Coordinates of C-alpha atoms in Angstrom, one line a residue:
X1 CA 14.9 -3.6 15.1
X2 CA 14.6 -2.2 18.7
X3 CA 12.8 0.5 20.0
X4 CA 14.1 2.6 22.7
X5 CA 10.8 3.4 24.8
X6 CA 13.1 4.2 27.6
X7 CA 11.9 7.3 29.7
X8 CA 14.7 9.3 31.8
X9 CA 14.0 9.8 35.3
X10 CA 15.1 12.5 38.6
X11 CA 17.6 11.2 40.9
X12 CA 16.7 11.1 44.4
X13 CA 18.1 14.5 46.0
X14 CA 19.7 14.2 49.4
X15 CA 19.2 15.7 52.1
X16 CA 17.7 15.5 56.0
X17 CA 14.4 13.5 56.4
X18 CA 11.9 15.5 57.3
X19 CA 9.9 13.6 59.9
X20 CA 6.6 13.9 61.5
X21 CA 6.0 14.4 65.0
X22 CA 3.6 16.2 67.3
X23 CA 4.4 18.5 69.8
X24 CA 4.4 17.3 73.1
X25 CA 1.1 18.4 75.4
X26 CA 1.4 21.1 78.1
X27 CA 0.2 21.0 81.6
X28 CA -1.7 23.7 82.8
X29 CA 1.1 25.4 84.4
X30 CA 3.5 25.3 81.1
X31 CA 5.0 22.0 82.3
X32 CA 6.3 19.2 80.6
X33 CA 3.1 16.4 80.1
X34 CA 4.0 12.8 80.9
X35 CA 3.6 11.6 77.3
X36 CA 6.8 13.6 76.1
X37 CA 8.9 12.1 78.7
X38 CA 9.2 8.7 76.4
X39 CA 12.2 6.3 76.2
X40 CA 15.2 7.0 73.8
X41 CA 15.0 4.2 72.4
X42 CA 11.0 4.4 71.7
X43 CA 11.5 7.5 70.2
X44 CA 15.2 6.5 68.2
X45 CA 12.6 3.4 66.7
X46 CA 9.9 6.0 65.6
X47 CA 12.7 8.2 63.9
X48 CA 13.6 4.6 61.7
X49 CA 10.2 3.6 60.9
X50 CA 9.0 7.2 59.6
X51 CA 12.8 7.6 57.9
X52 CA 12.0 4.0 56.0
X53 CA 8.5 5.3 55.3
X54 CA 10.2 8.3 53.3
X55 CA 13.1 6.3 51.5
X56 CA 10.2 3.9 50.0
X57 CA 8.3 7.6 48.9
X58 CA 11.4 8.6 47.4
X59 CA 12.1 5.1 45.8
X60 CA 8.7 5.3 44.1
X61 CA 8.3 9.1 42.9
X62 CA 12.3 8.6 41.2
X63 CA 11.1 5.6 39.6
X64 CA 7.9 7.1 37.8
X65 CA 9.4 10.8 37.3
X66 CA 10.7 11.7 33.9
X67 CA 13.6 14.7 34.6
X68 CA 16.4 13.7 32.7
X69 CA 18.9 11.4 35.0
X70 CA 18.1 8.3 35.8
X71 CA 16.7 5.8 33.6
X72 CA 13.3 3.8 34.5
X73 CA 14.0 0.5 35.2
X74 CA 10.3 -0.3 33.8
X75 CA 10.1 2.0 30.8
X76 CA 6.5 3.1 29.6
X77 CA 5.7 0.4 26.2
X78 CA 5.0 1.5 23.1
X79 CA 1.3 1.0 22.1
X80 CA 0.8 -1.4 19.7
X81 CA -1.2 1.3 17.5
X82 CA 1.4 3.2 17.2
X83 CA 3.4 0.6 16.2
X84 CA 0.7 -0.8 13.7
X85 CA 0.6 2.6 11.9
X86 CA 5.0 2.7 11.8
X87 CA 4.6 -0.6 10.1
X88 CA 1.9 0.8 8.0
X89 CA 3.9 3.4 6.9
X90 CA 6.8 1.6 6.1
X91 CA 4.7 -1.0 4.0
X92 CA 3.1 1.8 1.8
X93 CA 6.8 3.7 1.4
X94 CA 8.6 0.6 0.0
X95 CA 5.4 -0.4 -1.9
X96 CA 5.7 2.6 -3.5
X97 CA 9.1 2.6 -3.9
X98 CA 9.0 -0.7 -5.9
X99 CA 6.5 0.9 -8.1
X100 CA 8.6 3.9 -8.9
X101 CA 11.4 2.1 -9.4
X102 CA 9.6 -0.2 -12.0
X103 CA 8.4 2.6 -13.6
X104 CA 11.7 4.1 -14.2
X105 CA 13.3 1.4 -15.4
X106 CA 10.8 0.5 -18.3
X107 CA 12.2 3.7 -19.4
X108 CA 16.0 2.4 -19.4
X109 CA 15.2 -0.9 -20.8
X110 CA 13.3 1.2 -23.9
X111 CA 17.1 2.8 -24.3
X112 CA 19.1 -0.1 -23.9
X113 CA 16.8 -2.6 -26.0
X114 CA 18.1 -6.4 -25.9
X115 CA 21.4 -5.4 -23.7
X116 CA 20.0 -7.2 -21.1
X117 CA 23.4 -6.9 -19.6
X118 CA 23.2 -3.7 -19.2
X119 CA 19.8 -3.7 -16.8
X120 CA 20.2 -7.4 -15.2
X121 CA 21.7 -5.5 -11.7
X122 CA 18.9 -3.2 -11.4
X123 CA 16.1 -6.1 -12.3
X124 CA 17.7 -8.4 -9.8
X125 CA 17.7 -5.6 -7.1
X126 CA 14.2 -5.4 -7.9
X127 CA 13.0 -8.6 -7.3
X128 CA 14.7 -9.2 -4.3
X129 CA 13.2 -6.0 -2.8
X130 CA 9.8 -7.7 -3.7
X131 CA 10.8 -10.7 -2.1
X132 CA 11.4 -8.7 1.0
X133 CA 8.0 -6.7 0.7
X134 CA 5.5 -9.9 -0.4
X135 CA 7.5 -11.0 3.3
X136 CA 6.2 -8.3 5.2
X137 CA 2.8 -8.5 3.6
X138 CA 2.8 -11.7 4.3
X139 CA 3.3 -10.7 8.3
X140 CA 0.8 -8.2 8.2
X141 CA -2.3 -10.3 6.6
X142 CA -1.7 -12.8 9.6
X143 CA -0.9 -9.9 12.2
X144 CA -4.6 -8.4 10.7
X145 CA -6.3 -11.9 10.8
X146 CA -4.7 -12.0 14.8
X147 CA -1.8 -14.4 14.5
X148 CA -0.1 -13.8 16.6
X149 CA -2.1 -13.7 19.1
X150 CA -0.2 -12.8 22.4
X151 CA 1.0 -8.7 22.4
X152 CA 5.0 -9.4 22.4
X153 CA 4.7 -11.9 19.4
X154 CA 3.0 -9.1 17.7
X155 CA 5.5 -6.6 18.7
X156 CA 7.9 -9.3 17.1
X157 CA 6.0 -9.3 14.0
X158 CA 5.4 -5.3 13.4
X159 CA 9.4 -4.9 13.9
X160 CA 9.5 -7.7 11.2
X161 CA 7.4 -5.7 9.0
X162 CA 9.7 -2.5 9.3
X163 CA 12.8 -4.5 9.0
X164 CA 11.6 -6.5 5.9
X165 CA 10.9 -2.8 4.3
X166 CA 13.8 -1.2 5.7
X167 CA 15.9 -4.0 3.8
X168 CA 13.6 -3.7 0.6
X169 CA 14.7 -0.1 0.6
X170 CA 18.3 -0.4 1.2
X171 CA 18.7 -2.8 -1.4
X172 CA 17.0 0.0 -3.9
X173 CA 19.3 2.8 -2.4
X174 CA 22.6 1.0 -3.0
X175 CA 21.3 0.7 -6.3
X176 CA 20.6 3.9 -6.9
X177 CA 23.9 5.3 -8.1
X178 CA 25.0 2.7 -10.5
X179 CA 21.3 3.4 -11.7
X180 CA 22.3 6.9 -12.2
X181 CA 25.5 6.3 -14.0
X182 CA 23.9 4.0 -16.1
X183 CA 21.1 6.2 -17.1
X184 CA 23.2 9.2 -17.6
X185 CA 21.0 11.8 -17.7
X186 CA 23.5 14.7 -17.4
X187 CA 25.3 13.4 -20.0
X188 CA 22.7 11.6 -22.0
X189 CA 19.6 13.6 -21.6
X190 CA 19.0 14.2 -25.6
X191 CA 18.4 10.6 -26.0
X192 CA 16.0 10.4 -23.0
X193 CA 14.2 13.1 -23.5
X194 CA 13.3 11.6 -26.7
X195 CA 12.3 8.0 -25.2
X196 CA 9.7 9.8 -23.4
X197 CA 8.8 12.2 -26.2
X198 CA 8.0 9.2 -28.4
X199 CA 5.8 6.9 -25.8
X200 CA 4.0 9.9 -25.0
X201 CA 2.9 10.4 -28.6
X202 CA 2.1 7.2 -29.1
X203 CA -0.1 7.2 -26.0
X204 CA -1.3 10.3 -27.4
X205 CA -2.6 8.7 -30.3
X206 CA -4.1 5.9 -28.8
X207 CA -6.1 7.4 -26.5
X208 CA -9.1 8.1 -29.0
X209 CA -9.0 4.6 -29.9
X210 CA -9.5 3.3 -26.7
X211 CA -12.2 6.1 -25.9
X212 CA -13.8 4.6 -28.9
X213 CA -13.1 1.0 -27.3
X214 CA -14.7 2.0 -24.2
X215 CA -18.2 3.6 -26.2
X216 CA -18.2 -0.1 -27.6
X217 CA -18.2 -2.3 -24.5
X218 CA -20.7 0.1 -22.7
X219 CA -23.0 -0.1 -25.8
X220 CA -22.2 -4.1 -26.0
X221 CA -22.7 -4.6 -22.2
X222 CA -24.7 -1.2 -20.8
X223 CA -24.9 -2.8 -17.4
X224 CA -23.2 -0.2 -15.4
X225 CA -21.5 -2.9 -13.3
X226 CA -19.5 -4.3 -16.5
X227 CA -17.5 -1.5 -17.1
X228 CA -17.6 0.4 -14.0
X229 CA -13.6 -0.4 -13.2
X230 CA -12.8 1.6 -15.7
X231 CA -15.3 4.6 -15.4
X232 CA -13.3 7.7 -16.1
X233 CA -9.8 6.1 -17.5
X234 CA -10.1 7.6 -20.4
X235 CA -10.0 10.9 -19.3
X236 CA -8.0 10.0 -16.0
X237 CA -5.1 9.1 -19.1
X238 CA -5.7 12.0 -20.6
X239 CA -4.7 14.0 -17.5
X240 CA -1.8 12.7 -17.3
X241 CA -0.9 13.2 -20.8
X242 CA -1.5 16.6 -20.0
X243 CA 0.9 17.2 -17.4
X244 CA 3.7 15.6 -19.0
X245 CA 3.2 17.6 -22.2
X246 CA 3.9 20.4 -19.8
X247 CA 6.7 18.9 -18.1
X248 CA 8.4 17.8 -21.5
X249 CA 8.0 20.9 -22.7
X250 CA 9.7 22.9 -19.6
X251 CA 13.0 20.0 -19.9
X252 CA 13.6 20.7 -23.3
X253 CA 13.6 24.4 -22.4
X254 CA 15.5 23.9 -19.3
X255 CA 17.7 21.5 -21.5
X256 CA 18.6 24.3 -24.1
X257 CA 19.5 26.9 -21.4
X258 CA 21.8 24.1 -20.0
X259 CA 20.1 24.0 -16.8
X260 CA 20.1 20.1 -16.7
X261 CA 19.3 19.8 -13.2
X262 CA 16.0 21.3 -13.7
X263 CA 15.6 19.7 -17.0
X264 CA 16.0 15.9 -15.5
X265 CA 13.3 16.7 -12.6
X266 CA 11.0 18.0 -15.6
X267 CA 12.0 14.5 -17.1
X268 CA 11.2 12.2 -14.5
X269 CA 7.7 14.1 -13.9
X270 CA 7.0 13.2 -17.3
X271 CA 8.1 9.6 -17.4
X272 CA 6.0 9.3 -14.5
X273 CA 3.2 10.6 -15.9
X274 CA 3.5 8.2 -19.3
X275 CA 3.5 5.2 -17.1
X276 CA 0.4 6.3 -15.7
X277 CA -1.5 7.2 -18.5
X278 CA -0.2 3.8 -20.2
X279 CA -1.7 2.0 -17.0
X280 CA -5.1 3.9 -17.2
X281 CA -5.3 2.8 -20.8
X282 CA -3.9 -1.3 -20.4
X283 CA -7.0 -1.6 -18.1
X284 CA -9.5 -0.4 -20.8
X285 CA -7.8 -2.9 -23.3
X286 CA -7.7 -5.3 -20.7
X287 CA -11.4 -5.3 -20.1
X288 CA -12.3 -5.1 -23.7
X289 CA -10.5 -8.3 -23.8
X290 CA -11.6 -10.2 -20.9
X291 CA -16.0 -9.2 -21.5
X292 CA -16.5 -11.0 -24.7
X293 CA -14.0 -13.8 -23.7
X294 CA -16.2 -14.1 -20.4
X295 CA -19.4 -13.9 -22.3
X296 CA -17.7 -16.4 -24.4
X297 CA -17.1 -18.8 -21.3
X298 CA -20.5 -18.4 -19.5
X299 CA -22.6 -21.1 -21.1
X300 CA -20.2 -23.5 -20.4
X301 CA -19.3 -22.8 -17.1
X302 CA -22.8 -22.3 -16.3
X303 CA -23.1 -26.1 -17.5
X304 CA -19.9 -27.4 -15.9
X305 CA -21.4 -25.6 -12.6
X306 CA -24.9 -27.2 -12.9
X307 CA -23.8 -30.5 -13.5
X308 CA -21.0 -30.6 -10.3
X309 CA -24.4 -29.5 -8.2
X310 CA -26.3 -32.7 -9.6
X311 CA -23.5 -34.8 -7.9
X312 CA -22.9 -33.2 -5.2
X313 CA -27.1 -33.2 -4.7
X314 CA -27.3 -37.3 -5.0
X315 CA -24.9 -37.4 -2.0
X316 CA -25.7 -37.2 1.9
X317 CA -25.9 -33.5 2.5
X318 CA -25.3 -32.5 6.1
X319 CA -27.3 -29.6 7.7
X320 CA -24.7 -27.2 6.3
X321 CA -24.1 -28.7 3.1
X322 CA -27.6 -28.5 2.5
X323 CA -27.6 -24.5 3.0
X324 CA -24.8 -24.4 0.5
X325 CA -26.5 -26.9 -2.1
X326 CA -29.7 -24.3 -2.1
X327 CA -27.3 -21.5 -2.5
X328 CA -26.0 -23.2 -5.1
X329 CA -28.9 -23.6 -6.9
X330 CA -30.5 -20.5 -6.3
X331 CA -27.7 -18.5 -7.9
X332 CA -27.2 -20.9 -10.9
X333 CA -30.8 -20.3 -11.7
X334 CA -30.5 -16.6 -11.5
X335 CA -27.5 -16.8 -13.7
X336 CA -29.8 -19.1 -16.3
X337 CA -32.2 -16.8 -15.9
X338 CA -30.1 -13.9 -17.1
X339 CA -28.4 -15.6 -19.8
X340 CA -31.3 -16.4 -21.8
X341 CA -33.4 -13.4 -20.9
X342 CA -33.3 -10.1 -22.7
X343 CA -31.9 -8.1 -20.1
X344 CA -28.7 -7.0 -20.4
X345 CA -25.9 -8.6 -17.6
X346 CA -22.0 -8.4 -17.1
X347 CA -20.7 -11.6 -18.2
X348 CA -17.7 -11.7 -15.7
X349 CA -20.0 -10.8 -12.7
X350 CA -22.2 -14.0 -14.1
X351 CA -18.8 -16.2 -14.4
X352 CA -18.0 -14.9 -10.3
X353 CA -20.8 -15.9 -9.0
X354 CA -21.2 -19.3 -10.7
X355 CA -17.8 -19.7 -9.7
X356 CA -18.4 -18.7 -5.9
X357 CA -21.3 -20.8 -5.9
X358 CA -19.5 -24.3 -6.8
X359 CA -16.2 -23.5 -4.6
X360 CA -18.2 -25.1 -1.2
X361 CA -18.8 -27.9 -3.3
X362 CA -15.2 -28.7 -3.3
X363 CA -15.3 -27.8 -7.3
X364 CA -14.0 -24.8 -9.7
X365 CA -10.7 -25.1 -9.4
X366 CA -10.1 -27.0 -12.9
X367 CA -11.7 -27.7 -16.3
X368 CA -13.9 -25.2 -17.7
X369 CA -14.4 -23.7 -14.2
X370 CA -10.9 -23.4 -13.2
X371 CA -10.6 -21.5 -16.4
X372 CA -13.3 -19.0 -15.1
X373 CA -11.9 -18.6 -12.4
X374 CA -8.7 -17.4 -13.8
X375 CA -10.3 -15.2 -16.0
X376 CA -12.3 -13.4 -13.1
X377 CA -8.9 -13.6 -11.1
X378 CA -6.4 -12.4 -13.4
X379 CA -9.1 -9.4 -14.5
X380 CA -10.3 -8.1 -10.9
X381 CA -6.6 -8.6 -9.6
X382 CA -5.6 -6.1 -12.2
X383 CA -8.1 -3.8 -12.3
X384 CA -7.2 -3.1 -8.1
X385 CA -3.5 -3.0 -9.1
X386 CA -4.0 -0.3 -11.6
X387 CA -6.0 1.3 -9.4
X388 CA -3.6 1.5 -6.8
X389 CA -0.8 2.4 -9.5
X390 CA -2.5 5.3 -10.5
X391 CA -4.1 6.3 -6.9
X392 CA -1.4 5.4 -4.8
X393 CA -0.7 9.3 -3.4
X394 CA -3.8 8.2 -1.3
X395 CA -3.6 4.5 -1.0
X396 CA -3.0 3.2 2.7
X397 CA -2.0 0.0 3.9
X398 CA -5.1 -2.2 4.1
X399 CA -5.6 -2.2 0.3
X400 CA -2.1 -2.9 -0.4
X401 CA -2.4 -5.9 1.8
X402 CA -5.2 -7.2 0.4
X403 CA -3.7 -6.8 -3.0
X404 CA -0.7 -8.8 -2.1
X405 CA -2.5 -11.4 -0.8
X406 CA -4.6 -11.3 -4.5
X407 CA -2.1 -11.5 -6.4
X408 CA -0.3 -14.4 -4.4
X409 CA -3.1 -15.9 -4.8
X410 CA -3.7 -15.4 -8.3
X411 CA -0.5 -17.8 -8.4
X412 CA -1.5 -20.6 -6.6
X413 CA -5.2 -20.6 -6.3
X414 CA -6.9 -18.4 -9.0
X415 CA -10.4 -19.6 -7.6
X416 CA -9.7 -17.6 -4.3
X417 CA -8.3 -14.5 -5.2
X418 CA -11.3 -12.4 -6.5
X419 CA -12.3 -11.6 -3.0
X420 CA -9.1 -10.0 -1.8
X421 CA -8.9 -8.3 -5.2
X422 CA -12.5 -6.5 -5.2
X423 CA -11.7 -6.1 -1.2
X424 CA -8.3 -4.2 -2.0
X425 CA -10.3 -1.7 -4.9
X426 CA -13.1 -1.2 -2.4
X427 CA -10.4 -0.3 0.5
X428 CA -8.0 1.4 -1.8
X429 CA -11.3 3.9 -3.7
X430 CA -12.7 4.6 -0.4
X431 CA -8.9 6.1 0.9
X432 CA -9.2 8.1 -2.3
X433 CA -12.8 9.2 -0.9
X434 CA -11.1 10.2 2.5
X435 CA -8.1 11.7 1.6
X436 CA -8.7 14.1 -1.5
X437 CA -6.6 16.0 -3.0
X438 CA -6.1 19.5 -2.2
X439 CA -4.3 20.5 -5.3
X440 CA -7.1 20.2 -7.0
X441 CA -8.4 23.0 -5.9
X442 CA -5.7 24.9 -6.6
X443 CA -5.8 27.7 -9.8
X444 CA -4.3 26.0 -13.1
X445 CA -3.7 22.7 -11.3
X446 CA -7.0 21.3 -13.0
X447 CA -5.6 22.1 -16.3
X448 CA -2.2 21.3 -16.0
X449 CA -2.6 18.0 -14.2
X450 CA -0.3 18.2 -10.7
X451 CA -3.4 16.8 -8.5
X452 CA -3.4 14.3 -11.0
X453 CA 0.3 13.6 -10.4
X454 CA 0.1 13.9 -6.6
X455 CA -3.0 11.6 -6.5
X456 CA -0.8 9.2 -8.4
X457 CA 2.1 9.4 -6.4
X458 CA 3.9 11.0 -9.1
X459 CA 5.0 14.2 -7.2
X460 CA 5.1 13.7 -3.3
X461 CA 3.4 16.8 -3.0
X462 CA 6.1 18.5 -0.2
X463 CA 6.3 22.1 -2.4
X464 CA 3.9 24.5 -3.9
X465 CA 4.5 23.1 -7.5
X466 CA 3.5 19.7 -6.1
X467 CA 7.1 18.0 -6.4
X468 CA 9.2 16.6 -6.3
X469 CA 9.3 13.7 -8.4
X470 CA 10.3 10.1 -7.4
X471 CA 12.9 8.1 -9.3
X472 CA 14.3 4.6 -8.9
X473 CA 15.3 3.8 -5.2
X474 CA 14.7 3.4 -1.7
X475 CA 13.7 6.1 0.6
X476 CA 16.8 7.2 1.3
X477 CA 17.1 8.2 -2.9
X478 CA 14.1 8.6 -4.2
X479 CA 14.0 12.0 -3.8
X480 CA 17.0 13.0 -5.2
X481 CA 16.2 14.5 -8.4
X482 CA 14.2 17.3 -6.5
X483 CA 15.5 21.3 -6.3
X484 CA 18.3 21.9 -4.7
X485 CA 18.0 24.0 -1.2
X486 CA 17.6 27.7 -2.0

C-alpha cells in the first residue's frame, strides 16, 4: 500500500532578471563620478553573480510552493499519527465486519441445519478474514509496545495493518453475493422472518430466568466486584429485545404490502438485535457458571499456591526474588484470610490473585493452578469480548488490541491472558464513557431501543432512524441492505 504524499508545485516563470544596482554618484556639477566609469567586464561579472543569486531564489521558492505544476521532488511526509489513526480505523471496520458477518450467519446455519455444504464457503471466508485481522493485531500490539523502532519500519508496519484489513474485507465482499443468493431473502423471506421470530421468543422467555439467575449470584456472592461484569445485562438484553420486537413487527408489515426491500432491512435490524440480547444473556450464564466452580477451586489452589512458595522459599532468593517471595506471601495470606473469615469475597478475584502471585515463581501454569488459571482466563476473556460485541458502536482500537492479544493468549498461555483481558474491558468501558450516544437522547429512542442498536453497532447511525443495518461482508457490502437514494 502506498501513499501518495506528493504536493504539486509553481513552475519557475521566465522572464528578465531583475538585478540590483545603485545609481552611479554625481559630481557637483551633474558630472559623471569616477566610480561609474568601471570596466565591462567588472560590471558583465556583477550582472552573473546577482543573475546566479536569483536562479538559486527561484530554484528554492518552486521547490517549496504548492500551485499545481510541478511536483516536489521532497514531498511533505505523512505524520505518523495520522497514519496510526488510518490503521486504527481500518482495524475497528474489519473487526466489526467479522462480527457482523458472524452474526449473520448463525442465522443461515439455523435455516440450513446439518447442510454443512451449504455454509462451508461462507465459514471458510470467515476464518481466513480472521487470519488476516489476528495478523494485523498482531502488528499493532508490537507497533504499540515500539517495535519497530525506527519511523520508516513503522511506516512499513501501519501500511501492513491497512493492507491485512483491506484483504480481510475483500475476502468478505466477494462473498457477499453468493451469501445473498444463498440466503434468499427476496425470495425466501417467510422462512426467515420466522427464524428470527422464534429465537427472539425464546430469548424472550429466558430473560426472567436469568434475571432470577443474576438475584441468586448477587445474594450468594454480594461483593459488588463478583458480579459487576454483568451489572445491567439483564436489562441491556432486554433493550434489545425491545427493538427487534419493533423491527419484526414493521417486516412482517412491510412483508405483506410486498415491499421486501424495506421488509429485509427491518429483518437484519432484528437479527442483529437477537444476537445481542443472546450475548448479553451467555455472559450472565457464563458467570453463574464460572463463581461456584471458582469457589469450588479456591481451597485447592490456595494450597497448591502455598506449597510452590515453601519451595521456592528454601531456595537462594536474590534481592528481587526476595520482593516477589514477600508478595507472595502477603497475598496468600490475605486470600486465607478471606476464605475462612465471614466476610463475603469473589471467588474468581481470590483464584487471580493467587494465581498472579505464584507466576514470578516460575509456577501456575499446570495442575490445580493451571486449571485456575484457565478458569479466570477463559471467564475475563469473555466477559471483554461480550462487552465489545454489544458496545462496539463506541469501541476504538486499543481495546480491540488488547482483546486479541487475550484471547491468543487464552490459547497458548491461559496463565497470561487475564491482564490483557481486564485491560481491553477497562479501555473498551471508558470509550463507552467518552463517546455516548446521542440517540439516547432522542424522543422514543429510549423506548424503542435504536441507541441501543447504535451503541451496539447494530445500526451505523448515518440517518435519523439510526440505520442502516449491517449484514455479512466487507466494507464495500455491508451496507447494502440500507434505503435506496430518494
Amino acid at each position: 500500500m502506498t501513499i501518495n504524499a506528493e504536493v504539486p508545485v509553481a513552475a519557475a516563470r521566465g522572464g528578465p532578471v531583475a538585478v540590483a544596482g545603485g545609481h552611479g554618484r554625481q559630481d557637483a556639477e551633474g558630472g559623471a563620478s569616477g566610480a561609474d566609469l568601471v570596466l565591462p567586464l567588472v560590471a558583465v561579472g556583477g550582472v552573473g553573480v546577482l543573475a546566479g543569486y536569483g536562479y538559486v531564489r527561484r530554484t528554492r521558492r518552486a521547490r517549496t510552493r504548492t500551485t499545481p505544476g510541478v511536483v516536489s521532488p521532497q514531498p511533505p511526509v505523512t505524520p505518523l499519527p495520522v497514519l496510526e489513526r488510518q490503521a486504527g480505523a481500518a482495524l475497528v471496520q474489519a473487526d466489526d465486519c467479522l462480527r457482523t458477518s458472524r452474526e449473520e450467519l448463525a442465522f443461515v446455519e439455523a435455516r440450513f441445519g446439518t447442510d454443512a455444504g451449504a455454509v462451508e464457503p461462507f465459514v471458510r471466508a470467515l476464518r481466513k478474514a480472521e487470519r488476516e485481522l489476528s495478523a494485523a493485531f498482531a502488528i499493532r500490539l508490537r507497533y504499540d509496545q515500539g517495535v519497530p523502532g525506527e519511523d520508516a519500519a513503522r511506516r512499513h508496519a501501519l501500511a501492513g495493518i491497512v493492507g491485512r484489513c483491506a484483504e480481510a474485507g475483500r475476502r468478505l465482499d466477494t462473498e457477499a453475493p453468493a451469501f445473498d443468493q444463498l440466503r434468499a431473502l427476496e425470495q425466501e423471506l417467510d422462512s426467515s422472518l420466522g427464524i428470527a421470530e422464534t429465537r427472539f421468543r425464546e430469548l424472550a422467555g429466558r430473560a426472567g430466568g436469568v434475571d432470577a439467575t443474576l438475584a441468586d449470584l448477587n445474594t450468594r456472592y454480594p461483593l459488588a466486584t463478583a458480579t459487576s461484569a454483568v451489572t445491567g445485562y439483564v436489562e441491556q438484553a432486554k433493550d434489545r429485545l425491545v427493538f427487534a420486537t419493533t423491527h419484526l413487527n414493521q417486516a412482517r408489515q412491510a412483508a405483506d404490502l410486498d415491499d421486501t426491500g424495506t421488509a429485509i432491512r427491518d429483518l437484519r435490524a432484528a437479527e442483529g438485535a437477537i444476537g445481542q440480547a443472546d450475548v448479553f444473556l451467555n455472559d450472565v450464564d457464563r458467570l453463574a457458571n464460572s463463581l461456584p466452580a471458582a469457589a469450588e477451586l479456591v481451597p485447592a489452589a490456595l494450597t497448591g499456591a502455598e506449597a510452590e512458595l515453601a519451595r521456592a522459599t528454601t531456595e537462594p532468593a536474590p534481592g528481587r526474588l526476595h520482593t516477589r517471595l514477600a508478595h507472595a506471601h502477603a497475598t496468600l495470606a490475605a486470600v486465607r484470610e478471606e476464605l475462612t473469615g465471614d466476610s463475603p469475597y469473589d471467588p474468581l478475584d481470590a483464584l487471580r490473585r493467587i494465581v498472579r502471585a505464584v507466576l514470578p515463581l516460575g509456577a501456575g501454569r499446570d495442575g490445580v493452578l493451571g486449571a485456575a488459571a484457565w478458569l479466570v482466563g477463559r471467564s475475563d476473556v469473555g466477559a471483554a469480548d461480550g462487552f465489545v460485541a454489544t458496545h462496539r458502536g463506541a469501541v476504538g482500537t486499543a481495546a480491540r488490541t488488547r482483546l486479541a492479544e487475550a484471547e491468543l493468549l487464552l490459547a497458548t498461555d491461559p496463565a497470561a491472558a487475564d491482564v490483557p483481558a481486564l485491560e481491553a474491558r477497562e479501555a473498551a468501558e471508558q470509550d463507552v464513557r467518552v463517546h455516548g450516544n446521542p440517540y439516547d437522547g432522542r424522543a422514543g429512542d429510549r423506548t424503542s431501543g435504536v441507541g441501543g442498536a447504535v451503541l451496539g453497532g447494530i445500526l451505523l447511525g448515518e440517518e435519523p432512524d439510526g440505520g442502516p443495518p449491517l449484514c455479512f461482508g466487507g466494507p464495500a457490502t455491508r451496507k447494502r441492505r440500507g434505503l435506496p437514494p430518494p
